GROMACS .gro file of C-alpha atoms in nm:
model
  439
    1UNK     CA    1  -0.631  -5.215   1.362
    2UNK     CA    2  -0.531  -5.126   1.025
    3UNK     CA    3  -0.247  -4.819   0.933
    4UNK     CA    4  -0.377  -4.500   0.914
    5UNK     CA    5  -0.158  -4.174   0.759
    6UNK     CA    6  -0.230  -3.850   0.772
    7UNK     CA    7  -0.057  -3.485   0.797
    8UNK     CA    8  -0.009  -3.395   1.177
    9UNK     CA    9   0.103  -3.000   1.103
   10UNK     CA   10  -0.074  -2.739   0.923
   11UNK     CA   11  -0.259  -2.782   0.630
   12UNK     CA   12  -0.147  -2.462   0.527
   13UNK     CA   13  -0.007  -2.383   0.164
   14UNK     CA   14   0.346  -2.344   0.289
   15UNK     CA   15   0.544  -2.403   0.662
   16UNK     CA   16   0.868  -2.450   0.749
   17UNK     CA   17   0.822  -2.811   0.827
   18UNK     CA   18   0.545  -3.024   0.756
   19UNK     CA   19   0.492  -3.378   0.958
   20UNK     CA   20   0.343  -3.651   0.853
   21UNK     CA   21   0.260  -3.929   1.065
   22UNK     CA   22   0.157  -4.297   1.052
   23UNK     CA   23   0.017  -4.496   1.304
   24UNK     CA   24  -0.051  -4.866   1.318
   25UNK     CA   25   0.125  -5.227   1.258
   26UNK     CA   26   0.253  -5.177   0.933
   27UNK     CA   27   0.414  -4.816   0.994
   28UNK     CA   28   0.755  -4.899   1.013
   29UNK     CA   29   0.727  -5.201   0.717
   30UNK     CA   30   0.622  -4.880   0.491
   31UNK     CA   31   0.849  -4.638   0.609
   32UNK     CA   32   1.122  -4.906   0.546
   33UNK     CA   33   1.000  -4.891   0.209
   34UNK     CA   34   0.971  -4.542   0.094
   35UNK     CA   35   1.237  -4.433   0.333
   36UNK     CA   36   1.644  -4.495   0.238
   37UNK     CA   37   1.883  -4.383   0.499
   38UNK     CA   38   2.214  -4.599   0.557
   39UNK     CA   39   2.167  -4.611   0.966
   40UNK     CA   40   1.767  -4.688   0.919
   41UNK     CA   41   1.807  -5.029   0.901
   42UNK     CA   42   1.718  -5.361   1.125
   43UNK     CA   43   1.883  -5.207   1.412
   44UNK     CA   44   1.664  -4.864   1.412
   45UNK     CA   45   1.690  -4.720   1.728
   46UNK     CA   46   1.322  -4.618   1.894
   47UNK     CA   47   1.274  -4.219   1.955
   48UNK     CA   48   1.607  -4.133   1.749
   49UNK     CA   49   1.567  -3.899   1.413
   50UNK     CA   50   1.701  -4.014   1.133
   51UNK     CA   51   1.818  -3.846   0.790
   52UNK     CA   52   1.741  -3.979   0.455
   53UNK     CA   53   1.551  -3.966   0.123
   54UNK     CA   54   1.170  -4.016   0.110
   55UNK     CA   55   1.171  -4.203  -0.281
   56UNK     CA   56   0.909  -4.209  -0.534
   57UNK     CA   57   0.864  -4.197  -0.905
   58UNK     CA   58   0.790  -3.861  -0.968
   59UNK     CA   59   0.991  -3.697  -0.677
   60UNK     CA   60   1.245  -3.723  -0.404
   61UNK     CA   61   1.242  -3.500  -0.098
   62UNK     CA   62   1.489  -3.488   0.201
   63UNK     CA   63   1.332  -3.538   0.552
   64UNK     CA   64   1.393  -3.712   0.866
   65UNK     CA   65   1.197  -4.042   1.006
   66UNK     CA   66   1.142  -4.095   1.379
   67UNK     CA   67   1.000  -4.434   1.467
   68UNK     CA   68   0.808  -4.495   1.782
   69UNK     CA   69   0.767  -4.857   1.931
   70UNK     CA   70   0.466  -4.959   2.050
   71UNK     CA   71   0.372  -4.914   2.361
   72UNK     CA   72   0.571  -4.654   2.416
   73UNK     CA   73   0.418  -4.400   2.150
   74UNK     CA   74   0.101  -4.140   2.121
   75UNK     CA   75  -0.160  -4.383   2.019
   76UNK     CA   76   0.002  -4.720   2.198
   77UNK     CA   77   0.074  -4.858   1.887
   78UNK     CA   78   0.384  -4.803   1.653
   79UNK     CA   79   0.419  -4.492   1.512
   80UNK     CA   80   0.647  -4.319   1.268
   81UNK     CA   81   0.686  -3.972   1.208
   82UNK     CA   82   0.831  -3.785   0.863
   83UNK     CA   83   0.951  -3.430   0.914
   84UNK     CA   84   0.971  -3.348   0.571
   85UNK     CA   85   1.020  -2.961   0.391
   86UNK     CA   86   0.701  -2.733   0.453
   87UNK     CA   87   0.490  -2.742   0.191
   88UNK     CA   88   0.137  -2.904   0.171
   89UNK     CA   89   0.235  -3.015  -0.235
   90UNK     CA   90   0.500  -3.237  -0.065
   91UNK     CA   91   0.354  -3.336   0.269
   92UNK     CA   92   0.026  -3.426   0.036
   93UNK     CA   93   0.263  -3.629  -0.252
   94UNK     CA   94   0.418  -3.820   0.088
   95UNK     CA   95   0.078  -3.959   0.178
   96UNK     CA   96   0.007  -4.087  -0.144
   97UNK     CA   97   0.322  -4.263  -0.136
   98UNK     CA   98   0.220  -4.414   0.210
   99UNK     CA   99  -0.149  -4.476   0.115
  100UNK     CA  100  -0.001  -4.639  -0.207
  101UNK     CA  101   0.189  -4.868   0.020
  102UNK     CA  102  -0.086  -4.966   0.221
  103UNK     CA  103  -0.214  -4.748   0.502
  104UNK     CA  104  -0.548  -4.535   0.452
  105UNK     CA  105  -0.658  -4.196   0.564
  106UNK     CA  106  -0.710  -4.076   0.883
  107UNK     CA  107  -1.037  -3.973   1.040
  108UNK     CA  108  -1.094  -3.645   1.219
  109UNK     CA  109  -0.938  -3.750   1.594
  110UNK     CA  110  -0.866  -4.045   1.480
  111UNK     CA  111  -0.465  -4.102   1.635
  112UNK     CA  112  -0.568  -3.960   2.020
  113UNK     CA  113  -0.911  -4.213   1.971
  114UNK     CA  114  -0.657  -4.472   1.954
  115UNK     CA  115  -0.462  -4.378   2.208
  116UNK     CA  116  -0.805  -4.368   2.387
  117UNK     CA  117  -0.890  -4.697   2.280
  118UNK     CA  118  -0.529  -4.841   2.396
  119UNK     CA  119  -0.565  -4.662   2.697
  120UNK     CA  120  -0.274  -4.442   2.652
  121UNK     CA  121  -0.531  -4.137   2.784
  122UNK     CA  122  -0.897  -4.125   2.992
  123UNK     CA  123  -1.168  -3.906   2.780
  124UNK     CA  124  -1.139  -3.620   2.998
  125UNK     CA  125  -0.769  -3.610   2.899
  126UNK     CA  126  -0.803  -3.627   2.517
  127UNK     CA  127  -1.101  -3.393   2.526
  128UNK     CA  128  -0.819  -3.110   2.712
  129UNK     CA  129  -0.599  -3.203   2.406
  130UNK     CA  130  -0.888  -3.071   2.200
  131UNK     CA  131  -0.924  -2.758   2.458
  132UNK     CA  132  -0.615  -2.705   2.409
  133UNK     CA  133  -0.607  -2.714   2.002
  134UNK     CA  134  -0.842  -2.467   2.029
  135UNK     CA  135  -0.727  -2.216   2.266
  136UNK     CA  136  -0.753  -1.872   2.200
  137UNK     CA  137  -0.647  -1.738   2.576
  138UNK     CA  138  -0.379  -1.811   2.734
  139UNK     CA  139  -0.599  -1.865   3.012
  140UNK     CA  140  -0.774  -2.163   2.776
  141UNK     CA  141  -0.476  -2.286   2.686
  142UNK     CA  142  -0.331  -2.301   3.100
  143UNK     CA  143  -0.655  -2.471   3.201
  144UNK     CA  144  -0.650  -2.746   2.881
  145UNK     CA  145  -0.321  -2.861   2.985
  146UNK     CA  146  -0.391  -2.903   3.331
  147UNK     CA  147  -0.713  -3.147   3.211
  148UNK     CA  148  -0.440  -3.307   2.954
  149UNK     CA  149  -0.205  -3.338   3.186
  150UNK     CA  150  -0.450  -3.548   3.430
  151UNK     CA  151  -0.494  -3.351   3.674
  152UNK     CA  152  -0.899  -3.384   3.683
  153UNK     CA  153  -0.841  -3.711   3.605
  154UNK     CA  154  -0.647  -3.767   3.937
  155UNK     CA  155  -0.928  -3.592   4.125
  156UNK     CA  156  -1.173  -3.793   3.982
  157UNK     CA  157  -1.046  -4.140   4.076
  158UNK     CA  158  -0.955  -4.007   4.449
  159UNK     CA  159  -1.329  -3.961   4.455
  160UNK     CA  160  -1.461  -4.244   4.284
  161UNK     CA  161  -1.158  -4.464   4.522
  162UNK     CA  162  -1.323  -4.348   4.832
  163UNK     CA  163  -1.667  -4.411   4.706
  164UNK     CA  164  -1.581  -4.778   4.582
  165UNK     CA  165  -1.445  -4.810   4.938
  166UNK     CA  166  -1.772  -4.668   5.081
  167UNK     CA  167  -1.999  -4.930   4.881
  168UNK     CA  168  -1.779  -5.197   5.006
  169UNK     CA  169  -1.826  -5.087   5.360
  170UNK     CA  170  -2.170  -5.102   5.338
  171UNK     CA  171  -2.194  -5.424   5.132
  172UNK     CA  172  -2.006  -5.603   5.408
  173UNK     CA  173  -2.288  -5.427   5.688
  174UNK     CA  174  -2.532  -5.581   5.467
  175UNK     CA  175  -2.377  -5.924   5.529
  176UNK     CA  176  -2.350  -5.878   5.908
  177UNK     CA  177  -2.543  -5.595   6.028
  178UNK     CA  178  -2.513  -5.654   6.391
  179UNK     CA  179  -2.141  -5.638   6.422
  180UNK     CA  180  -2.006  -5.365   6.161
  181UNK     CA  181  -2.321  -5.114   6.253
  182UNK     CA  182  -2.141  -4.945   6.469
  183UNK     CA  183  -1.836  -4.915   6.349
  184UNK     CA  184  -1.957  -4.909   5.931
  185UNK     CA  185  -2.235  -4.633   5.977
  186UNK     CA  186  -2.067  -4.347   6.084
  187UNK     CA  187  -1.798  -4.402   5.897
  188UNK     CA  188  -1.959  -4.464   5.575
  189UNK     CA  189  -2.153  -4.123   5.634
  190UNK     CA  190  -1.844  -3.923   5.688
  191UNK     CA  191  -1.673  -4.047   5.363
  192UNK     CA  192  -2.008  -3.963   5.106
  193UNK     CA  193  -2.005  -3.596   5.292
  194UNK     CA  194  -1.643  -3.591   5.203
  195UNK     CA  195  -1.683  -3.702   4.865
  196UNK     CA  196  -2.027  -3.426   4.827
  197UNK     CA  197  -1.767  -3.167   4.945
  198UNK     CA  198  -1.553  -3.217   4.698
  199UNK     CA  199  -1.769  -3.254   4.376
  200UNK     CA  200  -1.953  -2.930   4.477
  201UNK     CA  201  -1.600  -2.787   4.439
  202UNK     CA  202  -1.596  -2.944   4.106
  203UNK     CA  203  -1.906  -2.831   4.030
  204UNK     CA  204  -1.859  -2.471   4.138
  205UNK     CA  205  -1.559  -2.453   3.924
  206UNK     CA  206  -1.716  -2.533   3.601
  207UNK     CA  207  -1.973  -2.236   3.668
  208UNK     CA  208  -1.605  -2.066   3.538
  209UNK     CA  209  -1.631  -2.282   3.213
  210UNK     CA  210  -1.866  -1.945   3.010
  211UNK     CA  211  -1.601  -1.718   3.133
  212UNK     CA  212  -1.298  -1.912   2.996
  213UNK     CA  213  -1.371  -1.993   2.682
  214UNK     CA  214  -1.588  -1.694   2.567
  215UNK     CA  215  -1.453  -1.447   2.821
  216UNK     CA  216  -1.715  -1.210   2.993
  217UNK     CA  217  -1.901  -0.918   2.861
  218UNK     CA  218  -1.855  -0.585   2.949
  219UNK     CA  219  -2.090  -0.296   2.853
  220UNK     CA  220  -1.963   0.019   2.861
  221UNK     CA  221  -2.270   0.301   2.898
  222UNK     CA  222  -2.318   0.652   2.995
  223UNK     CA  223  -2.488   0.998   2.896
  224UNK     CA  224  -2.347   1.097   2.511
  225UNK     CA  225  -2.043   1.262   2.540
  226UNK     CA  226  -1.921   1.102   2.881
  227UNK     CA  227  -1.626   0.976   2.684
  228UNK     CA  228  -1.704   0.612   2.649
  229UNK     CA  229  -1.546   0.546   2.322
  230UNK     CA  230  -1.243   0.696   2.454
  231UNK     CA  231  -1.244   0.472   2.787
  232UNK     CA  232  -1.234   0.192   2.500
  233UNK     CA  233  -1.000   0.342   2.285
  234UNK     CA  234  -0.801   0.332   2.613
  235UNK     CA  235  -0.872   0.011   2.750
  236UNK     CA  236  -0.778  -0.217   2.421
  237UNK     CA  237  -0.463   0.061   2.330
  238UNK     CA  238  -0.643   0.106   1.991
  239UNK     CA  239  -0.820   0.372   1.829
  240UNK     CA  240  -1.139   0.163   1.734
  241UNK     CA  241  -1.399   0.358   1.806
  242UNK     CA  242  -1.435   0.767   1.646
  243UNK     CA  243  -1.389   1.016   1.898
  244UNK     CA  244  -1.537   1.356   1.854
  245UNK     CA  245  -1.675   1.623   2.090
  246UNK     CA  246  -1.990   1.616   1.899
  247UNK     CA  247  -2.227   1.442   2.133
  248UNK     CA  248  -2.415   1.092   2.017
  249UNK     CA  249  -2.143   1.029   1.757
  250UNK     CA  250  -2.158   0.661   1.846
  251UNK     CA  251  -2.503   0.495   1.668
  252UNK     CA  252  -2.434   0.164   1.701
  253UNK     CA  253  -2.251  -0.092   1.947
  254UNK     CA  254  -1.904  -0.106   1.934
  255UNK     CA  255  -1.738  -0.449   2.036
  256UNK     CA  256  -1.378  -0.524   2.047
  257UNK     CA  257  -1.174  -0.812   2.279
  258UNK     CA  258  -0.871  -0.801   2.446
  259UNK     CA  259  -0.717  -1.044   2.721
  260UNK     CA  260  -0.627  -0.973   3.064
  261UNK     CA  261  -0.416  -1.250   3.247
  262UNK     CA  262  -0.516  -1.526   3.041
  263UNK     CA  263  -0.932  -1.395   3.036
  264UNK     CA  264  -1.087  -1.255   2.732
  265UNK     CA  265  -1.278  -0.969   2.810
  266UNK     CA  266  -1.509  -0.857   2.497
  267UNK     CA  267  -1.568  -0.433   2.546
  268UNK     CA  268  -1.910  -0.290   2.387
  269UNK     CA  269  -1.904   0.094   2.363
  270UNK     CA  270  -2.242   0.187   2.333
  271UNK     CA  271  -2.507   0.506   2.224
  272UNK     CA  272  -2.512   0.722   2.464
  273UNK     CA  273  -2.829   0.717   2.647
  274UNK     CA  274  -3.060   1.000   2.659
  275UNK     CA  275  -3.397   1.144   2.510
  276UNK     CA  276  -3.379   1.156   2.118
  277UNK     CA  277  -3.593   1.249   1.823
  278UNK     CA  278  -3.308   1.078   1.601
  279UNK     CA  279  -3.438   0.782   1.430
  280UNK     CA  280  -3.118   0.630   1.353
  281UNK     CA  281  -3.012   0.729   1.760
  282UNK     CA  282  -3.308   0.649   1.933
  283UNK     CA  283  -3.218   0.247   1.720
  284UNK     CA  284  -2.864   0.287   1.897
  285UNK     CA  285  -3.004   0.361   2.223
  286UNK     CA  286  -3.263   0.063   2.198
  287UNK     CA  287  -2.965  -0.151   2.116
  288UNK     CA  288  -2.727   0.020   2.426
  289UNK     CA  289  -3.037  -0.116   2.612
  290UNK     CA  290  -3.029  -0.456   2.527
  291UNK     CA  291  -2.664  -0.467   2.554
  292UNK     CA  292  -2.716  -0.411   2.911
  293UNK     CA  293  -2.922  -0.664   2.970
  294UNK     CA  294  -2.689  -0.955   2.813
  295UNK     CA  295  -2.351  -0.774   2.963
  296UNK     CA  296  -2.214  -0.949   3.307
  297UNK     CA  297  -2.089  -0.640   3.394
  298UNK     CA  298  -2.142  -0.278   3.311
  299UNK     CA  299  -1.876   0.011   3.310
  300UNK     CA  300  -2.103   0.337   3.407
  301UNK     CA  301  -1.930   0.662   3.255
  302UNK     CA  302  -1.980   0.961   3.422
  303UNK     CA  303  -1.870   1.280   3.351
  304UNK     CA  304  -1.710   1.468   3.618
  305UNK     CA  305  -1.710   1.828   3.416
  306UNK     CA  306  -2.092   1.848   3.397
  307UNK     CA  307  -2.367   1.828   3.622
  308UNK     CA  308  -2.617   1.609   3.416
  309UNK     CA  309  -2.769   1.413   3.725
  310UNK     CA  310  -3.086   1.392   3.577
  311UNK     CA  311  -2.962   1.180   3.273
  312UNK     CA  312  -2.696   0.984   3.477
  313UNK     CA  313  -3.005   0.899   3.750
  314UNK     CA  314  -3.209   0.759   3.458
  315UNK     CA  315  -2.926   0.513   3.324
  316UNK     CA  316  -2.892   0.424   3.697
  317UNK     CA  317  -3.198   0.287   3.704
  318UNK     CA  318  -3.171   0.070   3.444
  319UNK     CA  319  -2.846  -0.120   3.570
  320UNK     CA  320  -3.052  -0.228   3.881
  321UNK     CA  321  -2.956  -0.568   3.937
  322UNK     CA  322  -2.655  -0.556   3.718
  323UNK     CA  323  -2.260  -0.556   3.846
  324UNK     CA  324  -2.150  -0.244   3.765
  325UNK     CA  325  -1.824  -0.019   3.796
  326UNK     CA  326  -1.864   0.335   3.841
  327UNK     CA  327  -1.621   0.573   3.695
  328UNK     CA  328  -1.620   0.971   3.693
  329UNK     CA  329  -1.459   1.063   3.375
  330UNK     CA  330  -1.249   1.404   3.290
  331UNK     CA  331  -1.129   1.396   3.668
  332UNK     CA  332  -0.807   1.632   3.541
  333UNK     CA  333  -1.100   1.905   3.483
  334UNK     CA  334  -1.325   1.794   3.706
  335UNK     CA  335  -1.577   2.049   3.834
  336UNK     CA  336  -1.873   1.835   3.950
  337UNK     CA  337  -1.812   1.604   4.257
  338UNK     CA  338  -1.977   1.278   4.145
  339UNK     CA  339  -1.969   0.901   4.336
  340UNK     CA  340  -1.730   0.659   4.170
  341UNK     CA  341  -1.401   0.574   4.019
  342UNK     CA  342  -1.180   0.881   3.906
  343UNK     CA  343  -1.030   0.819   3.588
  344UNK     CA  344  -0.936   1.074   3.321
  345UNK     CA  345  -0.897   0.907   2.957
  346UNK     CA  346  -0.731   1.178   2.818
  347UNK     CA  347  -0.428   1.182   3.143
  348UNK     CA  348  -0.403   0.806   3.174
  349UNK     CA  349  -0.545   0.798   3.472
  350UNK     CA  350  -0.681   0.499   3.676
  351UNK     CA  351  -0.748   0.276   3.331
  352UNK     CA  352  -0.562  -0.030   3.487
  353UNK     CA  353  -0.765   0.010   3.791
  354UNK     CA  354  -1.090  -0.031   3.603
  355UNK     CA  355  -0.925  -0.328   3.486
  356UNK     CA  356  -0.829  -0.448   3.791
  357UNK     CA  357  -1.162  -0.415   3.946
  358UNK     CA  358  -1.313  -0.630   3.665
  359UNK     CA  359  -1.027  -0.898   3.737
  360UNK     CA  360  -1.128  -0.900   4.082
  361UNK     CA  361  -1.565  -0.844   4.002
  362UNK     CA  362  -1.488  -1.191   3.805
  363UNK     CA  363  -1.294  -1.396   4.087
  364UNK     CA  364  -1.043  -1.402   3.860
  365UNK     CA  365  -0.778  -1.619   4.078
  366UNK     CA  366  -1.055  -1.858   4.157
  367UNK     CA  367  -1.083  -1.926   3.775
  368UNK     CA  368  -0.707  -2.104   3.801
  369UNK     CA  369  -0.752  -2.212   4.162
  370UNK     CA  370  -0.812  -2.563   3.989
  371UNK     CA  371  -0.885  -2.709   3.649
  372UNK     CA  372  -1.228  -2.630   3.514
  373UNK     CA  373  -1.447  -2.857   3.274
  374UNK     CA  374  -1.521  -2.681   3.020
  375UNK     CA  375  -1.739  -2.960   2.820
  376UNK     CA  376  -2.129  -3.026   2.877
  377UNK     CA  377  -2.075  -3.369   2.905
  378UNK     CA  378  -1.849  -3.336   3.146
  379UNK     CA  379  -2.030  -3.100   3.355
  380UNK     CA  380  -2.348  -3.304   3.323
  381UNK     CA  381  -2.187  -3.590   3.442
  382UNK     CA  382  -2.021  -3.413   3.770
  383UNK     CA  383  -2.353  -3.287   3.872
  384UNK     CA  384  -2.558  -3.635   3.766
  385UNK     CA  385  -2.294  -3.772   4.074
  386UNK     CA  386  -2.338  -3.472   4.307
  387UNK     CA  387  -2.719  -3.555   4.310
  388UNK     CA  388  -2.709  -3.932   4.346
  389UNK     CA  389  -2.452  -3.870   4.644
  390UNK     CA  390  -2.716  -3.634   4.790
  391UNK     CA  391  -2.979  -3.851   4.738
  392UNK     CA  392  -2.785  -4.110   4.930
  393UNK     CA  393  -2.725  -3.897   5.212
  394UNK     CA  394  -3.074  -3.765   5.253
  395UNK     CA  395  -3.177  -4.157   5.270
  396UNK     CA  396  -2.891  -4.246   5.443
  397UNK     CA  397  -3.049  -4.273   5.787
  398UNK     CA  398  -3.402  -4.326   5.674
  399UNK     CA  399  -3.391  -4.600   5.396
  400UNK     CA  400  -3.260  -4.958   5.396
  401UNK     CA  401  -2.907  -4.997   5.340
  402UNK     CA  402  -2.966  -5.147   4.958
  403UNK     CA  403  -3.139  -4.823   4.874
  404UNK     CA  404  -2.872  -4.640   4.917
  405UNK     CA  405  -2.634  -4.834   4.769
  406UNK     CA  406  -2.822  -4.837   4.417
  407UNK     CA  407  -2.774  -4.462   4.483
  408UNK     CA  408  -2.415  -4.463   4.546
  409UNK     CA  409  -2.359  -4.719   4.248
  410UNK     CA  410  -2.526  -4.492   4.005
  411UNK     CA  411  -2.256  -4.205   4.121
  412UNK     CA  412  -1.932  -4.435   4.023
  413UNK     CA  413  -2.158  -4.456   3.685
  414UNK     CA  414  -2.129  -4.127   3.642
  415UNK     CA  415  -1.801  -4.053   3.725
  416UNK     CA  416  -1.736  -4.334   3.454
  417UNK     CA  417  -1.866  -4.110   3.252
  418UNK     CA  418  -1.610  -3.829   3.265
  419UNK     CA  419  -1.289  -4.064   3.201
  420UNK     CA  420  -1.489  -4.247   2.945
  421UNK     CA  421  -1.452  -4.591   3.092
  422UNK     CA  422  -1.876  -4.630   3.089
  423UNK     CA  423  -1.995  -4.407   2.776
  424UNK     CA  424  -2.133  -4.513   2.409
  425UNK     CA  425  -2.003  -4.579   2.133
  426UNK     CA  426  -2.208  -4.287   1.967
  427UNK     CA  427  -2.036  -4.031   2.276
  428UNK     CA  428  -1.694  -4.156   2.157
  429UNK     CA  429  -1.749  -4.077   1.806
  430UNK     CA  430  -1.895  -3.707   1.901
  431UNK     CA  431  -1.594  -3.655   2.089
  432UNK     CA  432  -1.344  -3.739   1.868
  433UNK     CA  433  -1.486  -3.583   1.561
  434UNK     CA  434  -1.492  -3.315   1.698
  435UNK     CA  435  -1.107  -3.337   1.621
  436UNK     CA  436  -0.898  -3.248   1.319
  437UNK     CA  437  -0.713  -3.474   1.060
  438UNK     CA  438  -0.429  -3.572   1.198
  439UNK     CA  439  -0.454  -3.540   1.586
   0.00000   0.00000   0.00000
């Protein structure tokens, strides 16, 4: 492969410390060029950061060079590294030097497709690297390392392991079905209910995927004047919505985000519900409708120093089917007994136990029980296996032995699929440009 350069940091107008990094046969030759140090010599040592002068014709900047030796380096092939002054004028001047000298510009990706390619990393590892580049949560961020770290990865081959094993089994019955029937059948059948156990665990922990990288939606609806924009006000410790005792001040929806051990949890303070002959309220109330209807889970404000059943029974009926949390604002004054959640905004009281309840509404531990795929492709692959494995079990005592083998072959296919080791060219290239310069 030929030498690629590119800037690994920000591309930023100005950093502390910029990196630039090249990757390919003719790294160190170039750096060796551009780079004068008196210890960066014949005998450079590998991993070890050395100080010098990058050298040109208009400019000279000081920066340290790291050189990594091939295998032993990111993309399996030899790398060098400039830490140079932050900057993007200088980290930009740098790779014209190096392009000058030979190497080209990266692609988008184009360093972890190499170390792809060299099999330095399986796809479902450099696709957490990418997770993880664009994490937002810390709950993102916790699950992308666990898929760059391998830890799917070392799931996955377990699996496919004990399914290779399985085929073999019943490849070798094929070949003398008298004398391993007894001993292959049962056998066999235990080890693809095993492996169907464990990929609908897989599978049931990428239903988490929605909730971890766009958090969950949480409506928050009542009669006007229940104190909903308060209870947001409270919940995200900002005043972001306008509070007044005048009631249907709030005409429109509301949304603001906030994270919650490591979830994202995006609040919409809606119109208060009620009869209207406000044009502009009755649009706000249409819209608190619909918000409703795409929330996973609504917050219910009641308010505990009125008796408005009437109103409060009509918004009940609309979050039929819907997860909701009930909570009886103004308990401090509280002169109407009402079902639900005490909580007074005003006091402080209860607000992290509405949170908590959403933590728990959401199976919040279960998210991090175990690393979640959070691609399609991914996803579509783990369930692709699940039903070939099923498929082989339905016909397991039914169908000749060679149907379902094609059955259990087609699962290791698709378990290819996840690590990359059986996927197109054309999936490869989606994947990684999906990547920024430099990574």
């Amino acid at each position: 492969m030929d030498t690629i350069v590119a800037i690994s940091t920000s591309q930023a107008t100005s950093a502390g410390i910029n990196i630039v990094r090249i990757s390919g046969k003719d790294s160190l030759p170039i750096a060796k060029r551009i780079f004068s140090s008196k210890s960066f010599n014949d005998n450079i040592v590998p991993s070890t950061m050395y100080l010098g002068t990058i050298k040109a014709k208009l400019f000279s900047e000081k920066a340290f060079c790291v050189y990594f030796k091939a295998p032993k380096s990111y993309t399996g092939e030899d790398i060098i590294e400039i830490h140079c002054h932050g900057g993007i004028g200088i980290a930009n001047a740098i790779v014209r030097l190096i392009r000058e000298h030979g190497a080209r510009p990266a692609q988008p990706g184009e360093f972890t497709k190499r170390a792809f390619l060299n099999n330095k990393l399986n796809l479902v590892e450099a696709e957490g690297i990418l997770d993880m580049i664009n994490a937002s949560t810390e709950g993102e961020m916790y699950n992308a390392y666990r898929l760059m770290s391998g830890e799917v990865s070392k799931k996955i081959t377990k699996i496919e392991e004990l399914l290779i094993e399985t085929i073999a089994m019943l490849e070798v019955k094929l070949d003398y079905p008298d004398e391993l029937e007894e001993e292959t059948s049962p056998k066999a059948y235990k080890n693809l209910q095993l492996i169907k156990d464990d990929l609908v665990k897989q599978v049931k922990a990428s239903s988490y995927a929605k909730t971890l990288k766009d958090g969950v939606n949480i409506a928050i609806v009542g009669a006007p004047n229940a104190g909903k924009s308060s209870l947001l006000n409270a919940l995200i410790q900002e005043e972001r919505a306008i509070v007044t005792d005048i009631a249907g001040t709030t005409r429109d929806i509301i949304s603001e985000s906030i994270q919650v051990d490591g979830i994202k949890l995006n609040f919409l303070d809606t119109a208060g519900i009620r009869e209207s002959q406000d044009i502009i309220e009755e649009i706000g109330i249409e819209r608190s409708q619909k918000a409703i209807l795409g929330a996973e889970i609504v917050i219910f404000v009641k308010d505990a120093s009125v008796e408005n059943f009437e109103q409060e029974s009509k918004i009940e009926k609309l979050l039929e089917g819907k997860r909701v949390i009930t909570v009886c604002n103004k308990c401090d004054i509280k002169k109407v007994q009402k079902e639900g959640l005490d909580i007074s905004v005003k006091q402080n009281i209860n607000i992290q136990a509405i949170l908590d309840k959403i933590m728990k509404m959401i199976n919040r531990d279960s998210i991090f029980s175990q690393p979640v795929l959070t691609n399609e492709r991914q996803i579509f692959a783990l369930e692709e296996c699940l039903r070939h494995i099923q498929s082989a079990l339905d016909a397991y005592n039914f169908a000749p032995t060679e149907c379902v083998l094609v059955d259990l072959h087609q699962a290791v296919a698709s378990l290819a699929k996840i690590t990359g080791r059986e996927v197109s060219e054309s999936i490869v290239e989606e994947v990684f440009s999906a990547f920024c310069v430099g990574k």
